[in-house]
XYZ file of C-alpha atoms in Angstrom:
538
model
C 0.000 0.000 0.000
C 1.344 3.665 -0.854
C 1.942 5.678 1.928
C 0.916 8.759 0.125
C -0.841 9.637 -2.682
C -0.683 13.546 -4.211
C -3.040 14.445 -6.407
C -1.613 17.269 -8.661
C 2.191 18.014 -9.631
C 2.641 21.430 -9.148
C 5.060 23.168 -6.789
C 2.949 22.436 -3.814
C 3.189 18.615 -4.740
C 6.306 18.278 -5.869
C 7.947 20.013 -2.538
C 4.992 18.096 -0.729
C 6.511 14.544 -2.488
C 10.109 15.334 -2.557
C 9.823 15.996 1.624
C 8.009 12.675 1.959
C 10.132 10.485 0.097
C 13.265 11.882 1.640
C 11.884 10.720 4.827
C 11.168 7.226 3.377
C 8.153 6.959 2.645
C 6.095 5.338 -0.666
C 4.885 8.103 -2.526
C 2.529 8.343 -5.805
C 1.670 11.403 -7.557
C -0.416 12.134 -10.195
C -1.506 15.006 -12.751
C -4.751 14.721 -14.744
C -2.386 16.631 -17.677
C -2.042 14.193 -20.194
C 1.756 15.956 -20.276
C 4.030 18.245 -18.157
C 2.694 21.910 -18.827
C 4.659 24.316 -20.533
C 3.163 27.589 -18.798
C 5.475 29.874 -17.274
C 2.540 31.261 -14.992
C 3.613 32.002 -11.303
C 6.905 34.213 -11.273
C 8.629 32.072 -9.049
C 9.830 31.972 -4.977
C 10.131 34.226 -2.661
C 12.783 34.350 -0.072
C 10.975 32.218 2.369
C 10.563 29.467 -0.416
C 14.031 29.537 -1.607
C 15.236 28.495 2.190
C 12.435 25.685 2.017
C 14.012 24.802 -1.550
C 17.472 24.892 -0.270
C 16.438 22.376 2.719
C 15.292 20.395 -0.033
C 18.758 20.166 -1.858
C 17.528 22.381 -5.389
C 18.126 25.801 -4.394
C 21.454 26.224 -6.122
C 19.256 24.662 -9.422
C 17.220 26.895 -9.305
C 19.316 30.120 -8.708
C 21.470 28.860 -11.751
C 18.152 28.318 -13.585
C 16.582 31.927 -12.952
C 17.283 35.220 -12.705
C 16.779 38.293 -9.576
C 14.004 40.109 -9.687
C 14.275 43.256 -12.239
C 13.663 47.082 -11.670
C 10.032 47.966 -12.909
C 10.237 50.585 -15.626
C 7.045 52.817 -15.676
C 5.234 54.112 -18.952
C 2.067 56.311 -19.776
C 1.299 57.449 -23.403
C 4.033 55.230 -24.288
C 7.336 57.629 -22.687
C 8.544 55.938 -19.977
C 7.998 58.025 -16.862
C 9.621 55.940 -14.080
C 11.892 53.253 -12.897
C 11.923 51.369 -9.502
C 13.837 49.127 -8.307
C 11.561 47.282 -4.836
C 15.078 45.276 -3.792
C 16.897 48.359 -3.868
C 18.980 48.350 -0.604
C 18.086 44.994 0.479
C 20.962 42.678 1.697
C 21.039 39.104 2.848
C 22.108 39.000 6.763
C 23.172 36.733 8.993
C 20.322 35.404 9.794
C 18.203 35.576 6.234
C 20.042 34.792 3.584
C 17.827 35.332 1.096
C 16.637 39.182 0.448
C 15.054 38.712 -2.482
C 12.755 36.213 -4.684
C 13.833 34.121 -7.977
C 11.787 34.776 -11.228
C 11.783 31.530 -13.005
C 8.998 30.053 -15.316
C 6.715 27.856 -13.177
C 7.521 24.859 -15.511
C 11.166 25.143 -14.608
C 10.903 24.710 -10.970
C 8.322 22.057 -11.430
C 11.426 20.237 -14.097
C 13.683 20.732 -10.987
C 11.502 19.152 -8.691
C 10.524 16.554 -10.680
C 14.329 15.629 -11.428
C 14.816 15.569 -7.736
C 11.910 13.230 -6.935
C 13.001 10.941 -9.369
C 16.627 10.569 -7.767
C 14.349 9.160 -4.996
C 12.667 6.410 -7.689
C 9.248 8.535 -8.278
C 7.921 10.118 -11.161
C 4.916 11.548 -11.921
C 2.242 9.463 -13.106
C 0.559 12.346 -15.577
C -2.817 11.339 -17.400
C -4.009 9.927 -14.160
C -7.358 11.766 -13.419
C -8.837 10.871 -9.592
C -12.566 11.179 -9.714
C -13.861 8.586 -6.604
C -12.166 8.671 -2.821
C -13.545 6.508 -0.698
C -12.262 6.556 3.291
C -12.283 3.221 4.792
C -10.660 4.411 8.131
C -6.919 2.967 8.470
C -6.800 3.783 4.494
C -8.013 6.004 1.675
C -8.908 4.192 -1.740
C -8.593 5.972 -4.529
C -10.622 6.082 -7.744
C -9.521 6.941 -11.090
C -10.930 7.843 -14.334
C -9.645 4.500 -16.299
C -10.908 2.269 -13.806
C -8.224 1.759 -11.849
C -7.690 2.007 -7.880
C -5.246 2.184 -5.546
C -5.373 2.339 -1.822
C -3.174 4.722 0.366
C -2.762 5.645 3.953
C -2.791 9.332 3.376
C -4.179 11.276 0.079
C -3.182 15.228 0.208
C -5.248 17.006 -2.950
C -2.855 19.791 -4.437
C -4.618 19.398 -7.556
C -5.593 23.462 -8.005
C -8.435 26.222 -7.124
C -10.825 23.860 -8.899
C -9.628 20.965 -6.935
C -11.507 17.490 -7.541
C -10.469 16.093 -4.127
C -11.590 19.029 -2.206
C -15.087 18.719 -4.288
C -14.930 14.773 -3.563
C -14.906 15.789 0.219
C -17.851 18.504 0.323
C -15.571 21.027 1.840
C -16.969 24.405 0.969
C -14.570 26.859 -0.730
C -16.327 30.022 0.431
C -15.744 33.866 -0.807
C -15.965 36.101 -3.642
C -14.881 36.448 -6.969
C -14.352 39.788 -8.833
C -16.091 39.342 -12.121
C -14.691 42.840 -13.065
C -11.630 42.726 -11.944
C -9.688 40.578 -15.162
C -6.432 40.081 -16.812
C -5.507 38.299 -19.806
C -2.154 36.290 -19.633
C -0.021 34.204 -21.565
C 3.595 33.445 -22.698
C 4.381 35.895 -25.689
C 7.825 36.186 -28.042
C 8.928 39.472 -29.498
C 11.395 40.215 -31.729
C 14.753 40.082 -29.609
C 16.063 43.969 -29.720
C 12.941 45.411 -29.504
C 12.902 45.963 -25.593
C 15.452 45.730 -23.000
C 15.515 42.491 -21.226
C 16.997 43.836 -18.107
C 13.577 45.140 -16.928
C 10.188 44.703 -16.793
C 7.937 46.830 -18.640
C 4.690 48.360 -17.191
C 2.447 49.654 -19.392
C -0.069 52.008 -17.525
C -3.020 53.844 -19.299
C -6.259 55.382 -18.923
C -7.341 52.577 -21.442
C -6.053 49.440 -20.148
C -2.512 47.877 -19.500
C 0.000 46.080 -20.494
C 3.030 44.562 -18.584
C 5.743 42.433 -20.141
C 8.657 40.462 -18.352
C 11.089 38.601 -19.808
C 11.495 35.301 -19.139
C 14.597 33.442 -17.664
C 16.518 30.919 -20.310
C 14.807 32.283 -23.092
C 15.902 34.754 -25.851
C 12.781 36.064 -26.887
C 9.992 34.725 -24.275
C 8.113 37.377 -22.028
C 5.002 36.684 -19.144
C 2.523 38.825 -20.914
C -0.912 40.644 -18.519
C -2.519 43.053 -19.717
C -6.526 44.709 -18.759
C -8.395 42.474 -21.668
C -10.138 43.721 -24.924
C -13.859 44.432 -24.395
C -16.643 44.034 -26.543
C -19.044 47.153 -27.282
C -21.006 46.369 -24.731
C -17.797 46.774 -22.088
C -17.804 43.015 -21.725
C -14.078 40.954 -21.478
C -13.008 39.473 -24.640
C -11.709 36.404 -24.607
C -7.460 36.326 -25.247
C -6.557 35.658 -28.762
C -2.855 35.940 -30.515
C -4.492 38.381 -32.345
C -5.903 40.281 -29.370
C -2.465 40.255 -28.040
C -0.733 42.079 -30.789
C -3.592 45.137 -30.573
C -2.894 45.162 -26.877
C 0.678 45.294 -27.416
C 0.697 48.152 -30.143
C -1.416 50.365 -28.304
C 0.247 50.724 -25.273
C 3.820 50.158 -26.258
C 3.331 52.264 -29.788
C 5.506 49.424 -31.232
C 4.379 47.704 -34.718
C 2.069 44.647 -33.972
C 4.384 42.192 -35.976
C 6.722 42.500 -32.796
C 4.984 40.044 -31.255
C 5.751 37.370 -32.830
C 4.271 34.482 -30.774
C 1.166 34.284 -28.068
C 0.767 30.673 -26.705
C -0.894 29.555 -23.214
C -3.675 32.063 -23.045
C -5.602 32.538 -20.123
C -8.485 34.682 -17.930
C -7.348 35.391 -14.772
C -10.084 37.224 -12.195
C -9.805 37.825 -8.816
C -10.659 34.932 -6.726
C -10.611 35.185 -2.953
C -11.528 32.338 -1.074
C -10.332 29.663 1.228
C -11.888 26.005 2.212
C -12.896 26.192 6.031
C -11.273 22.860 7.029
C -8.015 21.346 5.279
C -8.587 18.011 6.581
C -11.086 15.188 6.385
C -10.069 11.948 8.202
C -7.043 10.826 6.030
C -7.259 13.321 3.356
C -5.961 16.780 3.223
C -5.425 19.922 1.355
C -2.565 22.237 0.166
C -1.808 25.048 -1.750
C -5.018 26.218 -4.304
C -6.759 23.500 -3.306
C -7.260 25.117 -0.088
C -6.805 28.671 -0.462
C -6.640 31.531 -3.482
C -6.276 34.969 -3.048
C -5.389 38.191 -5.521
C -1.977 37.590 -7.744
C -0.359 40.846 -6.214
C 2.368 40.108 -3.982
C 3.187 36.950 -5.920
C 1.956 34.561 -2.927
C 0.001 32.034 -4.521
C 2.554 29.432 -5.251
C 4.874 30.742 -2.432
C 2.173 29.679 -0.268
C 1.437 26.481 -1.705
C 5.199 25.486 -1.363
C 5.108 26.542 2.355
C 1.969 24.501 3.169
C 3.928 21.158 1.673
C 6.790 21.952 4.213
C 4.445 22.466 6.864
C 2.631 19.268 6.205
C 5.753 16.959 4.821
C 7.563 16.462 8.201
C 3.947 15.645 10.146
C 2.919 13.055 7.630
C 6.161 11.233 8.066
C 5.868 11.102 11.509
C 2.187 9.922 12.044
C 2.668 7.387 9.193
C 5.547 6.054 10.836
C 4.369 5.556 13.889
C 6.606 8.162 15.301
C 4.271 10.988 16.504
C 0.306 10.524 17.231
C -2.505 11.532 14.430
C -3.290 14.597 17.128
C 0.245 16.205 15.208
C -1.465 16.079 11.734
C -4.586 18.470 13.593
C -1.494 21.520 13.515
C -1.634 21.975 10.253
C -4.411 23.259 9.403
C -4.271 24.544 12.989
C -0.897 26.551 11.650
C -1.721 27.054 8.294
C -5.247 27.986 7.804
C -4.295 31.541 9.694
C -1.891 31.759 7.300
C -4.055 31.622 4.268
C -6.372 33.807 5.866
C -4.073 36.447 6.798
C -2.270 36.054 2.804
C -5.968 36.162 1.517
C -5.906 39.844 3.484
C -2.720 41.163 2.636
C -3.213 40.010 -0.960
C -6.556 42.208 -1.363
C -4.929 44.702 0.184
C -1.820 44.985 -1.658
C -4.142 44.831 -5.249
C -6.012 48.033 -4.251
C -3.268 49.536 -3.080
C -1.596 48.544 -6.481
C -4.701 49.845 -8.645
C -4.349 53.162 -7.001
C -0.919 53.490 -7.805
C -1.467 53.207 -11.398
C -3.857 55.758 -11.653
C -1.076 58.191 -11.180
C 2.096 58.164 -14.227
C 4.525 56.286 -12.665
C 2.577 53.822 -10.128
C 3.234 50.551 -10.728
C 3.507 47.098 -9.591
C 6.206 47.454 -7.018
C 3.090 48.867 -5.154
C 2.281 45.350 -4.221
C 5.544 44.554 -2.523
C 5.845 44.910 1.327
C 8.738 43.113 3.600
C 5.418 40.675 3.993
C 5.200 39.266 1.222
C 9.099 37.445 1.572
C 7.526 35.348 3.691
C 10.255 35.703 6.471
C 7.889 36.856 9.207
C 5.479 34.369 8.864
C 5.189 32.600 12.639
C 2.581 30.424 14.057
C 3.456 31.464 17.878
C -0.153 30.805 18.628
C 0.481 26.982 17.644
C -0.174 23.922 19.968
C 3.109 23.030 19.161
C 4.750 26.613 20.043
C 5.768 26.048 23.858
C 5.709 28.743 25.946
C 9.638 29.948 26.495
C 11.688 32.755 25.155
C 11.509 36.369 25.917
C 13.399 38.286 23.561
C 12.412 38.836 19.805
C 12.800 35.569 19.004
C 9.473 33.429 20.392
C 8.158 29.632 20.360
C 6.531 29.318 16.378
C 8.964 31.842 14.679
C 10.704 30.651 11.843
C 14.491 29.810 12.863
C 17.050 31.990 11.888
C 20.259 31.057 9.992
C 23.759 32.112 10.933
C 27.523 31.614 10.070
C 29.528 29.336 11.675
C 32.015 27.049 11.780
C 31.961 22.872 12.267
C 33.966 23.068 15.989
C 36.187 19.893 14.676
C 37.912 21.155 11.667
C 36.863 24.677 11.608
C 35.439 24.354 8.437
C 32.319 27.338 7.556
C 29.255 26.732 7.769
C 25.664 27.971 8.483
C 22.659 26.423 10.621
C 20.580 25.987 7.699
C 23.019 22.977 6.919
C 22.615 21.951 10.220
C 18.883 21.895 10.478
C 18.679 20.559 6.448
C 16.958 17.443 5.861
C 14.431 15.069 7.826
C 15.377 15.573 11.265
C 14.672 17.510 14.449
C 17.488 19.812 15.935
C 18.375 20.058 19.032
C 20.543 23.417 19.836
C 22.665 23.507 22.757
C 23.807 26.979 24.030
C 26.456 26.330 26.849
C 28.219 23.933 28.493
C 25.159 23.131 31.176
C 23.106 21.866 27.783
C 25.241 19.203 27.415
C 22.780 16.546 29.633
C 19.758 17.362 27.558
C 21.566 16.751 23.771
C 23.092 13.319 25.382
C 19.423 12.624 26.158
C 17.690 13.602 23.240
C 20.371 11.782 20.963
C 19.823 8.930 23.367
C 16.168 8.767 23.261
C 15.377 9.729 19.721
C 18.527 8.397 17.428
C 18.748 9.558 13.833
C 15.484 11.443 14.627
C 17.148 14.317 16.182
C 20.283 15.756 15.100
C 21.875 17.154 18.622
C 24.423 20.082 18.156
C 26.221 21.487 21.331
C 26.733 25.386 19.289
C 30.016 26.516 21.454
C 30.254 30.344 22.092
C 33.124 32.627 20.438
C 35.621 32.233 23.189
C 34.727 28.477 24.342
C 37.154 26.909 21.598
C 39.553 24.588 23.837
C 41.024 21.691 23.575
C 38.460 18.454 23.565
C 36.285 21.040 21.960
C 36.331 18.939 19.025
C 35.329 15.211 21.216
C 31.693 16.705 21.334
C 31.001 15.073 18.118
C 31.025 15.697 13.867
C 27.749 18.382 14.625
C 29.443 20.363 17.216
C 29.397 24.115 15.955
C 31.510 27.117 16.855
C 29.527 30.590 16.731
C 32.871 32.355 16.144
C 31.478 35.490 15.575
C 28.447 35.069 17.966
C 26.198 35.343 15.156
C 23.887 32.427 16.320
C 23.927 33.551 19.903
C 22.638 36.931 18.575
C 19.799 35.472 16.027
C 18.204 33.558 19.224
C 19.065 35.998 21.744
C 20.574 33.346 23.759
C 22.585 35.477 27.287
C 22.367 32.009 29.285
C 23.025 28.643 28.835
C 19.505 27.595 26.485
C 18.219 24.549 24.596
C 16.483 25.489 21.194
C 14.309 22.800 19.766
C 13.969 23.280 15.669
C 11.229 21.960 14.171
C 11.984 19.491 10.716
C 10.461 22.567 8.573
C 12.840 25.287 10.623
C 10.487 26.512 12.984
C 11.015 27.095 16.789
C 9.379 24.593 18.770
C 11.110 25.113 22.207
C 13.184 27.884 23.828
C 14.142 26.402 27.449
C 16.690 27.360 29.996
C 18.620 24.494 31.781
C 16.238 24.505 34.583
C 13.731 23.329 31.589
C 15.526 20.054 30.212
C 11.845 18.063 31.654
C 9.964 20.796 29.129
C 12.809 19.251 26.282
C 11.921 15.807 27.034
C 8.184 15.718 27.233
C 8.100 18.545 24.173
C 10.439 16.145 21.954
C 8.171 13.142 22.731
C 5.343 14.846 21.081
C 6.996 15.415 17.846
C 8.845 11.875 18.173
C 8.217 8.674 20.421
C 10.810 8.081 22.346
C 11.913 4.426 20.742
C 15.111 2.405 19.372
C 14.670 3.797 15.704
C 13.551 1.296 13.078
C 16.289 -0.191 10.926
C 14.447 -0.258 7.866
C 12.816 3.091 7.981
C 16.163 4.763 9.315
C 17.919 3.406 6.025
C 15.453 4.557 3.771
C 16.162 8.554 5.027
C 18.453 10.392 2.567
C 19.640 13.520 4.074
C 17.770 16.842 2.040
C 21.743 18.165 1.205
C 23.737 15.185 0.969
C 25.794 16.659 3.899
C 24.889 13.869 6.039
């Protein structure tokens, strides 16, 4: 019997299958697409996502395979009026090392994905359309459109806004939609000269709109969204190649023929609405399938891909016996606020945006806010977020990085390395931490990766007997992202949140907080083996 079964392959599946079988578990996944698609669509992660894709071992793909965000150049009447740049200023720090998104076409970061699932023996079963789900208690059985059936422990429906799982359950996906509030998109060529690659063009008018950005790896290919044609009655028009050329020449002034190509054509309105429950016995929901909100801010797929690493590490535990089936209840517990607050800051970042470009030079940089990275996204009012911790950093917050070095060979390194892949982590600030991470190893094996983190001046000699983890904060960056001024366990959650901030007087809170997310038990041979590490760091 599978383990789990995805239905859908976008980002939120792929991340959502990648997680589960690096933590050995069977894994289908299927697509209803009779292929891959081609569509370049969402513009790609945001700095939040790119540490979940790093955990996952593709991040340096797909840097290599996109580009950094561009500076927004401004027109009206066809002069351009304005440039901005949103990023301008930004850094990575210490403890973010990401200050910026990735723009790369949606079907690239799906071919990564997919290329990293299969070095785990899974591909994507495409064609495959689920239209029966039947929930027989200890399993889910499947139904698909050819007949077939399969059974599976677990089925988790990323399969879109119009998802058929979330339809199979009943679940109501309540809100609104904004009949006159459309866009016309699609994947356009133009003639390679005829605008400057290095930005992206924004087309503003008292008529309508048109905003063109080039597309990674390609020579010629550009996202194209622009306000649609309308019919004499003021109704939308549906997009046509055609279409797209008039749009083009009247609000760049450039000849028609310029645009040479219009493929992938779509309708996009505003959709806001969210399902009210994201799970139903043993199946679940992620990404669209559970939530859609306005396209400004660029959170849609962001979203989706956070909700898979939410979701990934919980699965693996319940379904291997190593955590109850209370731990699957926190995420929707975790998430749903989160969808709900994006759905919120989504609608409010689109009027603020279609204010903006009312006035010559407003744009689309309107819709970007230190939000919408996705770094500040916490779930301190979680089950799982333990009281403890009294500086800036609290119980839920998503765990900082910072440089250091491995305390054996003083080679560099960062706790993102540390906390990659499908383990717990188990900080230890100070020498009087050193009972609870002998404990926590002892108890919990593989499933915890224990790391005694020893303080800029604390370099002696056995420093290096405390084991391969052991870390040196050198420059006492780590101490200063967890505002650690005593000796302090951290607990880090498998998808880099903080579970547990505790003091020594707290190593009982460590124990009985660590049981929760893993049994205390000898660790299963078989299941242990089957683990591959999400960097290949080991």
């Amino acid at each position: 019997m599978t383990d789990v079964l995805i239905v859908g392959a976008g980002p939120t599946g792929l991340t959502l299958a990648c997680d589960l079988a690096r933590r050995g578990l069977t894994v289908r996944i299927v697509d209803r697409s009779p292929a891959h698609p081609r569509s370049s669509r969402s513009k790609g992660p945001n700095p939040r996502s790119l540490e979940v894709l790093e955990d996952l071992g593709v991040v340096e793909a797909v840097l290599a395979a996109g580009s950094a965000p561009l500076p927004m150049r401004k027109y009206r009447d066809g002069a351009a009026v304005a440039d901005a740049d949103p990023h301008a200023g930004s850094a990575p720090t210490p403890d973010a090392p990401y200050d910026r998104g990735r723009l790369i076409a949606q079907w690239r970061l799906e071919e990564i994905l997919r290329d990293r699932l299969a070095g785990y023996g899974v591909a994507v079963e495409t064609d495959t359309e689920v239209v029966g789900l039947t929930d027989g208690g200890t399993s889910v059985t499947v139904a698909c459109a050819d007949g077939s059936s399969a059974p599976a422990r677990y089925v988790v429906g990323c399969d879109g806004a119009h998802s058929r799982v979330r339809k199979l359950l009943g679940i109501p996906f309540d809100g609104e939609t904004a009949e006159e509030q459309v866009m016309v998109c699609g994947d356009v060529e133009i003639t390679p000269g005829v605008l400057d690659r290095g930005v992206w063009h924004q087309w503003f008018d008292e008529d309508g709109a048109v905003m063109l950005c080039p597309i990674p790896g390609t020579r010629a290919g550009w996202w194209f969204q622009a306000g649609p044609e309308r019919d004499a009655d003021g109704r939308p028009l549906a997009p046509t190649p055609d279409g797209f050329r008039r749009l083009f020449a009247r609000h760049t002034r450039l000849p028609a023929a310029r645009l040479t190509e219009a493929t992938l054509l779509s309708t996009y309105r505003v959709n806001v609405r969210m399902a009210d429950r994201y799970r139903a016995g043993r199946v679940l929901l992620a990404g669209d399938a559970a939530h859609v909100h306005a396209i400004a801010g660029g959170l849609g797929m962001n979203t989706g891909i956070q909700d898979a690493f939410n979701l990934g590490w919980k699965l693996a535990q319940v379904v291997r016996g190593r955590a109850g089936e209370e731990l699957l209840d926190t995420y929707e517990e975790e998430r749903l606020p989160v969808a709900a607050w994006t759905l919120d800051l989504t609608s409010d970042r689109l009027r603020a945006t279609l204010e903006a470009i009312r006035r010559p030079g407003g744009g689309l940089d309107s819709a970007i806010t230190p939000s919408t990275n996705g770094l500040d996204r916490d779930y301190r009012w979680s089950s799982l977020a333990r009281p403890g911790g009294g500086g800036a950093l609290r119980s839920g917050d998503r765990a900082p990085d910072a440089p250091c070095a491995v305390a054996a060979t003083g080679e560099p390194t960062r706790l993102f390395r540390t906390f990659a892949g499908p383990h717990l982590t188990v900080l230890g600030f100070g020498a009087g931490t050193e009972q609870a991470l002998r404990e926590a190893a002892g108890a919990h094996g593989d499933a915890v990766r224990a790391v005694r983190v020893y303080a800029a001046g604390a370099m002696g000699p056995g420093t290096a007997a405390a084991g391969p983890d052991a870390l040196h904060d050198r420059d006492g960056a780590a101490r200063a992202a967890y505002g650690i001024g005593r000796d302090t366990v951290v607990v880090v959650r498998p998808d880099n949140h903080v579970g547990l901030i505790s003091d020594t007087e707290g190593f009982d809170d460590v124990r009985r907080y660590l049981e929760v997310l893993d049994r205390a038990r000898e660790p299963d041979p078989m299941s242990v083996a089957g683990m591959v590490d999400g960097t290949g760091k080991g």
